[in-house]
PDB file of C-alpha atoms in Angstrom:
ATOM      1  CA  MET A   1       5.626 156.221 253.239  1.00 44.00           C
ATOM      2  CA  ALA A   2       3.733 153.327 253.455  1.00 47.00           C
ATOM      3  CA  GLY A   3       0.644 154.291 251.603  1.00 49.00           C
ATOM      4  CA  LEU A   4       2.978 155.408 248.296  1.00 53.00           C
ATOM      5  CA  SER A   5       5.151 152.632 248.369  1.00 50.00           C
ATOM      6  CA  LEU A   6       5.422 150.064 245.831  1.00 49.00           C
ATOM      7  CA  GLN A   7       6.522 147.921 248.112  1.00 56.00           C
ATOM      8  CA  HIS A   8       2.948 147.912 249.524  1.00 75.00           C
ATOM      9  CA  PRO A   9       1.026 148.019 245.965  1.00 84.00           C
ATOM     10  CA  TRP A  10      -2.176 146.961 247.355  1.00 86.00           C
ATOM     11  CA  ALA A  11      -2.358 149.469 250.281  1.00 88.00           C
ATOM     12  CA  PHE A  12      -1.682 152.232 247.638  1.00 89.00           C
ATOM     13  CA  ALA A  13      -4.537 150.972 245.305  1.00 91.00           C
ATOM     14  CA  PHE A  14      -6.846 150.775 248.464  1.00 91.00           C
ATOM     15  CA  GLY A  15      -5.573 154.101 249.442  1.00 91.00           C
ATOM     16  CA  LEU A  16      -6.102 155.703 246.179  1.00 92.00           C
ATOM     17  CA  LEU A  17      -9.830 153.986 245.955  1.00 93.00           C
ATOM     18  CA  GLY A  18     -10.510 155.241 249.599  1.00 92.00           C
ATOM     19  CA  ASN A  19      -9.647 159.061 248.286  1.00 94.00           C
ATOM     20  CA  ILE A  20     -11.788 158.555 245.319  1.00 93.00           C
ATOM     21  CA  ILE A  21     -14.971 157.540 247.051  1.00 90.00           C
ATOM     22  CA  SER A  22     -14.291 159.710 250.045  1.00 89.00           C
ATOM     23  CA  PHE A  23     -14.008 162.781 247.634  1.00 92.00           C
ATOM     24  CA  MET A  24     -17.495 161.617 246.447  1.00 87.00           C
ATOM     25  CA  THR A  25     -18.454 160.923 249.827  1.00 82.00           C
ATOM     26  CA  TYR A  26     -18.035 164.659 250.294  1.00 88.00           C
ATOM     27  CA  LEU A  27     -19.732 165.646 247.319  1.00 88.00           C
ATOM     28  CA  ALA A  28     -22.782 163.792 248.072  1.00 81.00           C
ATOM     29  CA  PRO A  29     -24.761 166.302 250.236  1.00 85.00           C
ATOM     30  CA  LEU A  30     -24.292 168.678 246.954  1.00 89.00           C
ATOM     31  CA  PRO A  31     -28.413 168.114 246.521  1.00 87.00           C
ATOM     32  CA  THR A  32     -29.193 168.737 249.529  1.00 87.00           C
ATOM     33  CA  PHE A  33     -27.400 172.237 249.936  1.00 90.00           C
ATOM     34  CA  TYR A  34     -28.541 172.974 246.546  1.00 90.00           C
ATOM     35  CA  ARG A  35     -32.302 172.094 247.478  1.00 90.00           C
ATOM     36  CA  ILE A  36     -31.154 174.236 250.808  1.00 90.00           C
ATOM     37  CA  TYR A  37     -30.006 176.678 248.488  1.00 90.00           C
ATOM     38  CA  LYS A  38     -32.961 176.878 246.173  1.00 90.00           C
ATOM     39  CA  ASN A  39     -35.607 177.228 248.724  1.00 89.00           C
ATOM     40  CA  LYS A  40     -33.540 179.700 251.050  1.00 88.00           C
ATOM     41  CA  SER A  41     -34.063 177.653 254.006  1.00 89.00           C
ATOM     42  CA  THR A  42     -32.563 174.445 256.007  1.00 87.00           C
ATOM     43  CA  GLU A  43     -35.941 173.201 256.240  1.00 81.00           C
ATOM     44  CA  GLY A  44     -35.169 169.887 258.624  1.00 76.00           C
ATOM     45  CA  PHE A  45     -31.405 169.411 258.212  1.00 82.00           C
ATOM     46  CA  GLN A  46     -29.087 169.568 260.630  1.00 83.00           C
ATOM     47  CA  SER A  47     -25.596 171.022 260.917  1.00 88.00           C
ATOM     48  CA  VAL A  48     -24.206 168.376 263.414  1.00 85.00           C
ATOM     49  CA  PRO A  49     -22.823 166.248 260.675  1.00 82.00           C
ATOM     50  CA  TYR A  50     -20.976 168.582 258.650  1.00 90.00           C
ATOM     51  CA  VAL A  51     -19.443 170.499 262.060  1.00 91.00           C
ATOM     52  CA  VAL A  52     -18.661 167.133 263.193  1.00 84.00           C
ATOM     53  CA  ALA A  53     -16.678 165.902 259.986  1.00 85.00           C
ATOM     54  CA  LEU A  54     -14.552 168.936 259.444  1.00 91.00           C
ATOM     55  CA  PHE A  55     -13.325 168.363 263.003  1.00 90.00           C
ATOM     56  CA  SER A  56     -12.591 164.789 262.349  1.00 87.00           C
ATOM     57  CA  ALA A  57     -10.779 165.705 259.013  1.00 90.00           C
ATOM     58  CA  MET A  58      -8.662 168.305 260.624  1.00 92.00           C
ATOM     59  CA  LEU A  59      -7.830 165.745 263.258  1.00 92.00           C
ATOM     60  CA  TRP A  60      -6.700 163.472 260.630  1.00 91.00           C
ATOM     61  CA  ILE A  61      -4.247 165.624 258.993  1.00 93.00           C
ATOM     62  CA  TYR A  62      -2.648 166.503 262.372  1.00 93.00           C
ATOM     63  CA  TYR A  63      -2.101 162.593 262.107  1.00 92.00           C
ATOM     64  CA  ALA A  64      -0.872 161.872 259.096  1.00 91.00           C
ATOM     65  CA  LEU A  65       1.570 165.321 259.177  1.00 91.00           C
ATOM     66  CA  LEU A  66       2.551 163.449 263.072  1.00 89.00           C
ATOM     67  CA  LYS A  67       3.296 159.898 261.625  1.00 85.00           C
ATOM     68  CA  SER A  68       4.966 161.416 258.066  1.00 75.00           C
ATOM     69  CA  ASP A  69       4.238 158.538 255.809  1.00 75.00           C
ATOM     70  CA  GLU A  70       0.412 159.032 255.181  1.00 81.00           C
ATOM     71  CA  CYS A  71       0.284 161.201 252.555  1.00 88.00           C
ATOM     72  CA  LEU A  72      -3.159 159.826 251.129  1.00 90.00           C
ATOM     73  CA  LEU A  73      -4.948 160.803 254.394  1.00 91.00           C
ATOM     74  CA  ILE A  74      -3.399 164.340 253.937  1.00 93.00           C
ATOM     75  CA  THR A  75      -4.591 164.514 250.450  1.00 94.00           C
ATOM     76  CA  ILE A  76      -8.481 163.350 251.649  1.00 94.00           C
ATOM     77  CA  ASN A  77      -8.467 164.857 254.497  1.00 94.00           C
ATOM     78  CA  SER A  78      -7.281 168.437 253.017  1.00 95.00           C
ATOM     79  CA  ALA A  79     -10.234 168.403 250.327  1.00 95.00           C
ATOM     80  CA  GLY A  80     -12.771 167.655 252.881  1.00 94.00           C
ATOM     81  CA  CYS A  81     -11.920 170.429 255.351  1.00 95.00           C
ATOM     82  CA  VAL A  82     -12.390 172.504 252.150  1.00 96.00           C
ATOM     83  CA  ILE A  83     -15.890 171.248 251.363  1.00 95.00           C
ATOM     84  CA  GLU A  84     -17.377 170.417 254.817  1.00 95.00           C
ATOM     85  CA  THR A  85     -16.458 174.208 255.458  1.00 95.00           C
ATOM     86  CA  LEU A  86     -18.508 175.500 252.168  1.00 95.00           C
ATOM     87  CA  TYR A  87     -21.053 173.479 253.287  1.00 94.00           C
ATOM     88  CA  ILE A  88     -21.072 175.172 256.845  1.00 95.00           C
ATOM     89  CA  VAL A  89     -21.323 178.297 254.889  1.00 94.00           C
ATOM     90  CA  VAL A  90     -24.368 177.455 253.104  1.00 93.00           C
ATOM     91  CA  TYR A  91     -25.814 176.667 256.188  1.00 93.00           C
ATOM     92  CA  LEU A  92     -25.236 179.267 258.121  1.00 93.00           C
ATOM     93  CA  VAL A  93     -26.337 181.833 255.215  1.00 92.00           C
ATOM     94  CA  PHE A  94     -29.650 180.049 255.038  1.00 91.00           C
ATOM     95  CA  ALA A  95     -30.448 178.738 258.858  1.00 90.00           C
ATOM     96  CA  PRO A  96     -32.976 180.762 260.873  1.00 91.00           C
ATOM     97  CA  LYS A  97     -31.266 182.723 264.124  1.00 90.00           C
ATOM     98  CA  ASN A  98     -31.504 179.933 266.322  1.00 91.00           C
ATOM     99  CA  GLY A  99     -29.496 177.205 263.782  1.00 89.00           C
ATOM    100  CA  ARG A 100     -26.982 179.867 263.323  1.00 92.00           C
ATOM    101  CA  LEU A 101     -25.993 180.244 266.774  1.00 94.00           C
ATOM    102  CA  PHE A 102     -26.452 176.654 267.610  1.00 93.00           C
ATOM    103  CA  THR A 103     -24.323 175.899 264.742  1.00 93.00           C
ATOM    104  CA  ALA A 104     -21.608 178.634 265.490  1.00 93.00           C
ATOM    105  CA  LYS A 105     -21.243 177.641 269.696  1.00 94.00           C
ATOM    106  CA  ILE A 106     -20.532 174.144 268.258  1.00 93.00           C
ATOM    107  CA  LEU A 107     -17.910 175.563 265.821  1.00 94.00           C
ATOM    108  CA  LEU A 108     -16.142 177.571 268.302  1.00 94.00           C
ATOM    109  CA  LEU A 109     -16.658 174.911 271.068  1.00 94.00           C
ATOM    110  CA  LEU A 110     -15.197 171.945 268.968  1.00 90.00           C
ATOM    111  CA  ASN A 111     -13.199 172.825 265.949  1.00 92.00           C
ATOM    112  CA  VAL A 112     -11.588 175.943 267.542  1.00 94.00           C
ATOM    113  CA  GLY A 113     -11.324 175.372 271.182  1.00 94.00           C
ATOM    114  CA  VAL A 114     -11.618 171.593 271.787  1.00 93.00           C
ATOM    115  CA  PHE A 115      -8.783 171.162 268.477  1.00 93.00           C
ATOM    116  CA  GLY A 116      -6.570 173.825 270.411  1.00 94.00           C
ATOM    117  CA  LEU A 117      -6.867 171.684 273.221  1.00 94.00           C
ATOM    118  CA  ILE A 118      -5.714 168.768 271.692  1.00 92.00           C
ATOM    119  CA  LEU A 119      -3.126 170.517 269.626  1.00 91.00           C
ATOM    120  CA  LEU A 120      -1.630 172.218 273.093  1.00 92.00           C
ATOM    121  CA  LEU A 121      -1.786 168.795 275.079  1.00 90.00           C
ATOM    122  CA  THR A 122      -0.461 166.558 272.474  1.00 89.00           C
ATOM    123  CA  LEU A 123       2.726 169.388 271.783  1.00 88.00           C
ATOM    124  CA  LEU A 124       3.495 169.307 275.422  1.00 88.00           C
ATOM    125  CA  LEU A 125       2.406 166.164 277.309  1.00 84.00           C
ATOM    126  CA  SER A 126       3.656 163.901 274.792  1.00 82.00           C
ATOM    127  CA  ALA A 127       6.609 163.301 272.170  1.00 81.00           C
ATOM    128  CA  GLY A 128       7.483 161.070 269.191  1.00 81.00           C
ATOM    129  CA  GLU A 129       5.887 157.836 268.970  1.00 85.00           C
ATOM    130  CA  LYS A 130       4.308 158.200 272.400  1.00 88.00           C
ATOM    131  CA  ARG A 131       2.633 161.300 270.396  1.00 90.00           C
ATOM    132  CA  VAL A 132       1.397 159.535 267.593  1.00 89.00           C
ATOM    133  CA  VAL A 133       0.054 156.804 269.763  1.00 90.00           C
ATOM    134  CA  LEU A 134      -2.140 159.321 271.711  1.00 90.00           C
ATOM    135  CA  LEU A 135      -3.403 161.081 268.832  1.00 91.00           C
ATOM    136  CA  GLY A 136      -4.116 158.038 267.075  1.00 91.00           C
ATOM    137  CA  TRP A 137      -6.641 157.062 269.668  1.00 91.00           C
ATOM    138  CA  VAL A 138      -7.901 160.184 269.824  1.00 90.00           C
ATOM    139  CA  CYS A 139      -8.868 160.146 266.384  1.00 89.00           C
ATOM    140  CA  VAL A 140     -10.524 157.021 266.734  1.00 89.00           C
ATOM    141  CA  GLY A 141     -13.068 158.528 269.461  1.00 83.00           C
ATOM    142  CA  PHE A 142     -13.531 161.327 267.110  1.00 78.00           C
ATOM    143  CA  SER A 143     -13.911 159.296 264.389  1.00 79.00           C
ATOM    144  CA  VAL A 144     -16.784 157.173 265.949  1.00 77.00           C
ATOM    145  CA  CYS A 145     -18.552 160.943 266.542  1.00 69.00           C
ATOM    146  CA  VAL A 146     -18.726 161.569 262.459  1.00 67.00           C
ATOM    147  CA  PHE A 147     -20.081 158.107 262.192  1.00 70.00           C
ATOM    148  CA  VAL A 148     -22.567 158.341 265.068  1.00 71.00           C
ATOM    149  CA  ALA A 149     -23.419 161.965 264.260  1.00 61.00           C
ATOM    150  CA  PRO A 150     -26.358 160.807 261.770  1.00 64.00           C
ATOM    151  CA  LEU A 151     -27.889 159.010 264.517  1.00 68.00           C
ATOM    152  CA  SER A 152     -30.017 161.908 264.836  1.00 67.00           C
ATOM    153  CA  ILE A 153     -31.167 161.813 261.335  1.00 73.00           C
ATOM    154  CA  ILE A 154     -31.979 157.792 261.937  1.00 75.00           C
ATOM    155  CA  ARG A 155     -34.077 158.615 265.238  1.00 76.00           C
ATOM    156  CA  GLN A 156     -36.064 160.866 262.763  1.00 77.00           C
ATOM    157  CA  VAL A 157     -36.793 158.781 260.028  1.00 78.00           C
ATOM    158  CA  VAL A 158     -38.000 155.847 262.373  1.00 79.00           C
ATOM    159  CA  ARG A 159     -40.221 158.467 263.798  1.00 80.00           C
ATOM    160  CA  THR A 160     -41.886 160.035 260.981  1.00 81.00           C
ATOM    161  CA  ARG A 161     -41.527 156.964 259.098  1.00 75.00           C
ATOM    162  CA  SER A 162     -39.892 159.275 255.974  1.00 76.00           C
ATOM    163  CA  VAL A 163     -36.309 159.282 254.471  1.00 72.00           C
ATOM    164  CA  GLU A 164     -36.240 162.906 253.434  1.00 68.00           C
ATOM    165  CA  TYR A 165     -33.758 163.760 255.147  1.00 64.00           C
ATOM    166  CA  MET A 166     -31.515 160.637 254.835  1.00 69.00           C
ATOM    167  CA  PRO A 167     -30.387 160.519 251.090  1.00 67.00           C
ATOM    168  CA  PHE A 168     -29.771 156.760 250.025  1.00 75.00           C
ATOM    169  CA  SER A 169     -26.206 157.564 248.097  1.00 71.00           C
ATOM    170  CA  LEU A 170     -24.773 159.237 250.985  1.00 71.00           C
ATOM    171  CA  SER A 171     -25.568 155.996 253.147  1.00 76.00           C
ATOM    172  CA  LEU A 172     -24.095 153.782 250.187  1.00 80.00           C
ATOM    173  CA  SER A 173     -21.190 156.309 249.594  1.00 76.00           C
ATOM    174  CA  LEU A 174     -20.537 156.031 253.480  1.00 78.00           C
ATOM    175  CA  THR A 175     -20.318 152.065 253.729  1.00 85.00           C
ATOM    176  CA  VAL A 176     -18.337 151.897 250.961  1.00 88.00           C
ATOM    177  CA  SER A 177     -16.057 154.479 251.982  1.00 86.00           C
ATOM    178  CA  ALA A 178     -15.568 152.420 255.444  1.00 88.00           C
ATOM    179  CA  VAL A 179     -14.907 149.121 254.019  1.00 91.00           C
ATOM    180  CA  VAL A 180     -12.113 150.967 251.563  1.00 93.00           C
ATOM    181  CA  TRP A 181     -10.413 152.145 254.243  1.00 92.00           C
ATOM    182  CA  PHE A 182     -10.879 149.309 256.938  1.00 92.00           C
ATOM    183  CA  LEU A 183      -8.874 147.510 254.089  1.00 92.00           C
ATOM    184  CA  TYR A 184      -6.038 150.138 253.621  1.00 92.00           C
ATOM    185  CA  GLY A 185      -5.744 150.606 257.694  1.00 91.00           C
ATOM    186  CA  LEU A 186      -5.213 147.018 257.533  1.00 91.00           C
ATOM    187  CA  LEU A 187      -2.928 146.731 254.841  1.00 90.00           C
ATOM    188  CA  ILE A 188      -0.283 149.293 256.295  1.00 89.00           C
ATOM    189  CA  ARG A 189      -1.056 147.883 259.909  1.00 88.00           C
ATOM    190  CA  ASP A 190      -2.565 151.405 261.388  1.00 90.00           C
ATOM    191  CA  LYS A 191      -4.756 150.205 263.542  1.00 90.00           C
ATOM    192  CA  TYR A 192      -6.059 153.703 264.259  1.00 91.00           C
ATOM    193  CA  VAL A 193      -7.229 154.065 260.342  1.00 91.00           C
ATOM    194  CA  ALA A 194      -8.998 150.415 260.315  1.00 91.00           C
ATOM    195  CA  LEU A 195     -10.921 150.447 263.739  1.00 89.00           C
ATOM    196  CA  PRO A 196     -12.997 153.082 263.274  1.00 87.00           C
ATOM    197  CA  ASN A 197     -14.099 152.053 260.103  1.00 89.00           C
ATOM    198  CA  VAL A 198     -15.943 148.453 261.167  1.00 89.00           C
ATOM    199  CA  LEU A 199     -18.250 150.912 263.218  1.00 84.00           C
ATOM    200  CA  GLY A 200     -18.461 153.234 260.073  1.00 82.00           C
ATOM    201  CA  PHE A 201     -19.734 149.860 258.048  1.00 86.00           C
ATOM    202  CA  THR A 202     -21.941 149.272 260.574  1.00 85.00           C
ATOM    203  CA  PHE A 203     -23.958 152.260 260.656  1.00 81.00           C
ATOM    204  CA  GLY A 204     -23.898 152.722 256.888  1.00 81.00           C
ATOM    205  CA  VAL A 205     -25.927 149.646 256.684  1.00 85.00           C
ATOM    206  CA  ILE A 206     -28.505 150.647 259.085  1.00 84.00           C
ATOM    207  CA  GLN A 207     -29.001 153.552 257.010  1.00 80.00           C
ATOM    208  CA  MET A 208     -29.588 151.600 254.009  1.00 82.00           C
ATOM    209  CA  GLY A 209     -31.730 149.361 255.739  1.00 84.00           C
ATOM    210  CA  LEU A 210     -33.898 152.116 256.980  1.00 82.00           C
ATOM    211  CA  TYR A 211     -34.016 153.723 253.691  1.00 80.00           C
ATOM    212  CA  ALA A 212     -35.247 149.960 252.325  1.00 82.00           C
ATOM    213  CA  LEU A 213     -37.755 149.415 254.731  1.00 83.00           C
ATOM    214  CA  TYR A 214     -39.252 153.508 254.659  1.00 79.00           C
ATOM    215  CA  ARG A 215     -38.846 154.662 251.314  1.00 76.00           C
ATOM    216  CA  ASN A 216     -42.629 153.958 250.456  1.00 76.00           C
ATOM    217  CA  ALA A 217     -44.025 154.355 253.859  1.00 72.00           C
ATOM    218  CA  THR A 218     -46.448 156.643 254.187  1.00 74.00           C
ATOM    219  CA  PRO A 219     -44.803 159.634 256.309  1.00 71.00           C
ATOM    220  CA  ARG A 220     -46.346 160.214 259.732  1.00 67.00           C
ATOM    221  CA  LEU A 221     -46.318 163.495 261.521  1.00 61.00           C
ATOM    222  CA  PRO A 222     -44.746 164.082 264.796  1.00 55.00           C
ATOM    223  CA  ALA A 223     -47.511 164.121 267.824  1.00 53.00           C
ATOM    224  CA  LYS A 224     -47.147 167.913 268.510  1.00 52.00           C
ATOM    225  CA  GLU A 225     -47.821 168.437 264.206  1.00 48.00           C
ATOM    226  CA  VAL A 226     -50.972 166.114 265.043  1.00 48.00           C
ATOM    227  CA  SER A 227     -52.454 168.114 267.202  1.00 51.00           C
ATOM    228  CA  ASP A 228     -51.742 171.150 266.322  1.00 49.00           C
ATOM    229  CA  ASN A 229     -53.784 170.279 262.987  1.00 49.00           C
ATOM    230  CA  GLU A 230     -56.742 168.778 265.146  1.00 49.00           C
ATOM    231  CA  ALA A 231     -56.908 171.906 267.098  1.00 47.00           C
ATOM    232  CA  SER A 232     -56.898 174.227 264.077  1.00 47.00           C
ATOM    233  CA  VAL A 233     -59.323 172.151 262.096  1.00 45.00           C
ATOM    234  CA  THR A 234     -61.590 171.935 265.331  1.00 47.00           C
ATOM    235  CA  ASP A 235     -61.289 175.750 265.705  1.00 47.00           C
ATOM    236  CA  ILE A 236     -62.606 176.358 261.899  1.00 43.00           C
ATOM    237  CA  VAL A 237     -65.373 173.683 261.830  1.00 45.00           C
ATOM    238  CA  LYS A 238     -66.889 174.016 265.681  1.00 46.00           C
ATOM    239  CA  LEU A 239     -69.312 177.356 265.446  1.00 42.00           C
ATOM    240  CA  PRO A 240     -70.711 178.554 268.373  1.00 46.00           C
ATOM    241  CA  GLU A 241     -74.088 177.389 269.288  1.00 46.00           C
ATOM    242  CA  HIS A 242     -76.753 180.020 270.105  1.00 44.00           C
ATOM    243  CA  VAL A 243     -80.169 179.800 271.666  1.00 42.00           C
ATOM    244  CA  VAL A 244     -82.847 181.712 270.192  1.00 43.00           C
ATOM    245  CA  THR A 245     -86.082 181.877 272.785  1.00 44.00           C
ATOM    246  CA  ILE A 246     -89.331 182.162 271.035  1.00 40.00           C
ATOM    247  CA  ALA A 247     -92.175 183.209 272.739  1.00 42.00           C
ATOM    248  CA  LYS A 248     -95.527 182.706 271.169  1.00 44.00           C
ATOM    249  CA  LEU A 249     -98.923 183.689 272.531  1.00 43.00           C
ATOM    250  CA  GLY A 250    -100.869 180.851 274.216  1.00 45.00           C
ATOM    251  CA  SER A 251     -98.177 178.257 274.463  1.00 47.00           C
ATOM    252  CA  PRO A 252     -94.756 178.105 276.182  1.00 48.00           C
ATOM    253  CA  ALA A 253     -91.680 179.551 275.124  1.00 46.00           C
ATOM    254  CA  VAL A 254     -89.543 177.451 272.841  1.00 47.00           C
ATOM    255  CA  GLU A 255     -85.776 177.399 272.204  1.00 46.00           C
ATOM    256  CA  LEU A 256     -84.115 176.392 268.857  1.00 45.00           C
ATOM    257  CA  LYS A 257     -80.321 175.938 269.301  1.00 47.00           C
ATOM    258  CA  GLY A 258     -78.266 176.448 266.178  1.00 45.00           C
ATOM    259  CA  HIS A 259     -78.390 178.963 263.157  1.00 47.00           C
ATOM    260  CA  GLU A 260     -81.968 177.660 262.029  1.00 47.00           C
ATOM    261  CA  VAL A 261     -85.108 179.482 262.838  1.00 46.00           C
ATOM    262  CA  GLN A 262     -87.916 177.733 262.962  1.00 49.00           C
ATOM    263  CA  PRO A 263     -91.035 179.440 260.623  1.00 49.00           C
ATOM    264  CA  VAL A 264     -93.935 180.376 263.014  1.00 48.00           C
ATOM    265  CA  ALA A 265     -96.875 181.304 261.554  1.00 47.00           C
ATOM    266  CA  SER A 266     -97.597 184.849 261.437  1.00 47.00           C
ATOM    267  CA  ILE A 267    -101.572 184.367 261.734  1.00 49.00           C
ATOM    268  CA  THR A 268    -103.251 182.108 263.370  1.00 49.00           C
ATOM    269  CA  PRO A 269    -106.733 181.584 262.818  1.00 51.00           C
ATOM    270  CA  GLY A 270    -109.136 182.052 266.008  1.00 50.00           C
ATOM    271  CA  LYS A 271    -107.344 184.596 267.433  1.00 49.00           C
ATOM    272  CA  THR A 272    -108.030 188.077 267.945  1.00 56.00           C
ATOM    273  CA  LYS A 273    -106.249 190.775 265.388  1.00 55.00           C
ATOM    274  CA  LYS A 274    -104.003 191.872 268.138  1.00 55.00           C
ATOM    275  CA  GLU A 275    -102.762 188.455 269.454  1.00 57.00           C
ATOM    276  CA  ASN A 276    -101.749 187.440 265.784  1.00 56.00           C
ATOM    277  CA  ASP A 277    -100.079 191.151 265.436  1.00 61.00           C
ATOM    278  CA  ALA A 278     -98.580 190.232 268.871  1.00 58.00           C
ATOM    279  CA  ALA A 279     -97.164 186.961 267.511  1.00 57.00           C
ATOM    280  CA  GLU A 280     -95.812 188.163 264.235  1.00 60.00           C
ATOM    281  CA  GLU A 281     -93.936 190.988 266.290  1.00 62.00           C
ATOM    282  CA  THR A 282     -92.379 188.538 268.275  1.00 59.00           C
ATOM    283  CA  PHE A 283     -91.193 186.558 265.193  1.00 53.00           C
ATOM    284  CA  LYS A 284     -89.483 188.998 263.387  1.00 59.00           C
ATOM    285  CA  VAL A 285     -87.846 190.090 266.397  1.00 54.00           C
ATOM    286  CA  ALA A 286     -86.348 186.639 267.174  1.00 56.00           C
ATOM    287  CA  ALA A 287     -85.332 186.608 263.244  1.00 56.00           C
ATOM    288  CA  ASP A 288     -83.576 189.755 263.857  1.00 58.00           C
ATOM    289  CA  MET A 289     -81.565 188.264 266.744  1.00 56.00           C
ATOM    290  CA  GLU A 290     -80.611 185.371 265.140  1.00 51.00           C
ATOM    291  CA  ARG A 291     -79.366 187.297 261.918  1.00 51.00           C
ATOM    292  CA  ASN A 292     -77.347 189.227 264.121  1.00 52.00           C
ATOM    293  CA  ASN A 293     -75.861 186.586 265.851  1.00 52.00           C
ATOM    294  CA  VAL A 294     -74.879 185.177 262.652  1.00 50.00           C
TER     295      VAL A 294
END
């Protein structure tokens, strides 16, 4: 067993270190899921990275069992399967209906359908070393998917200028883990272990760079949310405009816009009592109309 043989002490050391770091990486989202549990809501978090990580761990266990000398891969990916399953269960409990349906669909499609298909095809179409090679390249492809999965979070960080949904601890642990597993794969001469971690290191550096860039930036609401907020403010501030027409004897009718009613003298010198009474009555009617409109 190359991973555990004393003839490969550096490989064993990096494999053991990779197990420890990867285990800590699996535990890195714990604050996120504690927040989900505490708020009883998944908020803006996505389930895709955890479903893909579970699928990748399942594939690596299958690969390690076929190769028969990768005990360190079996240990860490077995732990990964358990932890990722728990994360997905918590997500399903607190996600909205649409989120639960989407997560259930990709679980059935990826972790049941696609994994079952890979298992069937590798057993039927290949044998011996060819089966290991075929499965190795499949593992490389889906390990790349694990590292590409956070791209949706990266896009959200750039769009909102907020790192709320991209914990720095997770990005750092993924980067360090990628470096260690690359060295492990290099030392045991397993290109299928080494290759995907080159991309993992690249994406980890990008995530940490974005965190450094936006950690003190002012968050920016998406365009849709901004337009919705502006519309609601407009609805609150904008009041209907009322037009009140006040007829005054001996002068043209005056239109007053808005809610303010200008005072009109109830008694005008030099006019008959009948005219003054009519003007006063007109003013009272106009004032009553304005109150009713308000």
